């Protein structure tokens, strides 16, 4: 809770200050209301002035409480918004390798589950904060009317607090396990959604998946939630009871132990009764707070372990790549996929890809072609060696500028509905031309910067991905097994017309391919076997 408050505080101190001030005023005015009622009963001075003062205090209480809660609501939602955006930005500035090691299910669990757990907690935060202030104000008032009663109460409350901290350790641990189990559930859900075709086709596999994979994980999650939740239920109710016991100790004990404090008893009892509701609402909120704090820790651990925040766009060092000499050269580039005791090592690779030419990269499955492509694009960082473009060495400082020399269609490409680039008159004309050239103009239109549909065959979707790459209009094009889903006619068009067209426009083209009947179309053929390069000159 305190950690959460500090988090909030860093966001916008003036709103937090307003919330605090409002909380203090509303807490004290709440306590004052009780005191006024107590006094009216004790002294029987039900005067008009007292009634008006009471009414005024009600208004003050309302206004300050609403102001405080609204301010906190605003601050906490601001914070969640910031967290959502900063996490998304950080994901984009984190090296691909690191993201792959996290795995999409874990990242998604944090971006969705953790953030919404935290969001639902921060909705409770304003009320909880108000309650905490009410409690403090009531305690202060008690101390003022009778130090004896206050001290007895403080001793009992501290004892209760210590018991609470000890008792909640176990259920809190359960919630940590629950959170770990959530990652597993997200992984299973991903498999469920991406494997619906396979599972629907084969009911036995579907049953096995649900009964043997999904169910045990989901049941572990339920068990953890029940164990943690029931722990907190006991703690919450015993805690509330303990407060009643404290009240009893005060009411029954004080007349015997400290008769001098006895006159303050009726007022103290009234005050204590008023404190019951805030106390029990704080205790009820504990499990939610605990889970939110775990969620926040998770999100922040990710936030901290991801790189950045870097600029997503940077032109730093862009001009260094401008010279049109030297081509794209790999010097002793080595990269290792660490995979337990079965590492896959690529390189050392020494190749030169001439500019304005077409280079084919071929080789059996798993020989490291895609890995090489990711190295070439600057998405994987070479462990040894370096890459040079037009005589300039690629470094961390000019990496973004280097990447922006490329347009690529990956083998596992992703199509966005939005074009994600400004569409001016000229781009609209070019888009229409490309749609026609790629023979999908009858299927897809572009309207308001979006494709009218993505419900297309894989081959057609790949043509759209090619269109997006065309629109980017970068100096170097890379296609990873682009033609593998195309029909023979379009395949021929791709290798014998589209690629040479790009070359004639001065583009450098790198094509990963298995289509050996078109190898003669390449200016250079690089052949890969088991992570190492064999160069075959074609022409
Ligand atoms: N994300 C990854 N994590 C660990 N190992 C990987 C990863 N991607 C590829 N590999 C390893 O690298 C090898 C080559 O993969 P890849 O470059 O995709 O081959 P290709 O594109 O030639 O079929 C694979 O056989 C696998 O062992
Ligand atoms: Mg591949």
Coordinates of N, CA, C and O in Angstrom, one line a residue, residues 57 242 358 435 525:
X57 N -20.7 20.7 8.8 CA -19.6 19.7 8.8 C -19.9 18.6 7.8 O -19.0 18.1 7.2
X242 N -11.1 -8.9 16.3 CA -10.1 -8.4 17.3 C -10.4 -6.9 17.6 O -10.2 -6.5 18.8
X358 N 20.8 -8.6 -56.9 CA 19.9 -9.5 -56.3 C 20.7 -10.6 -55.7 O 21.5 -11.3 -56.4
X435 N -1.5 -2.8 -55.7 CA -2.6 -3.7 -55.5 C -2.9 -4.4 -56.8 O -3.2 -5.6 -56.9
X525 N 24.6 -16.1 -55.4 CA 23.9 -17.1 -54.6 C 24.7 -17.5 -53.4 O 25.9 -17.9 -53.6

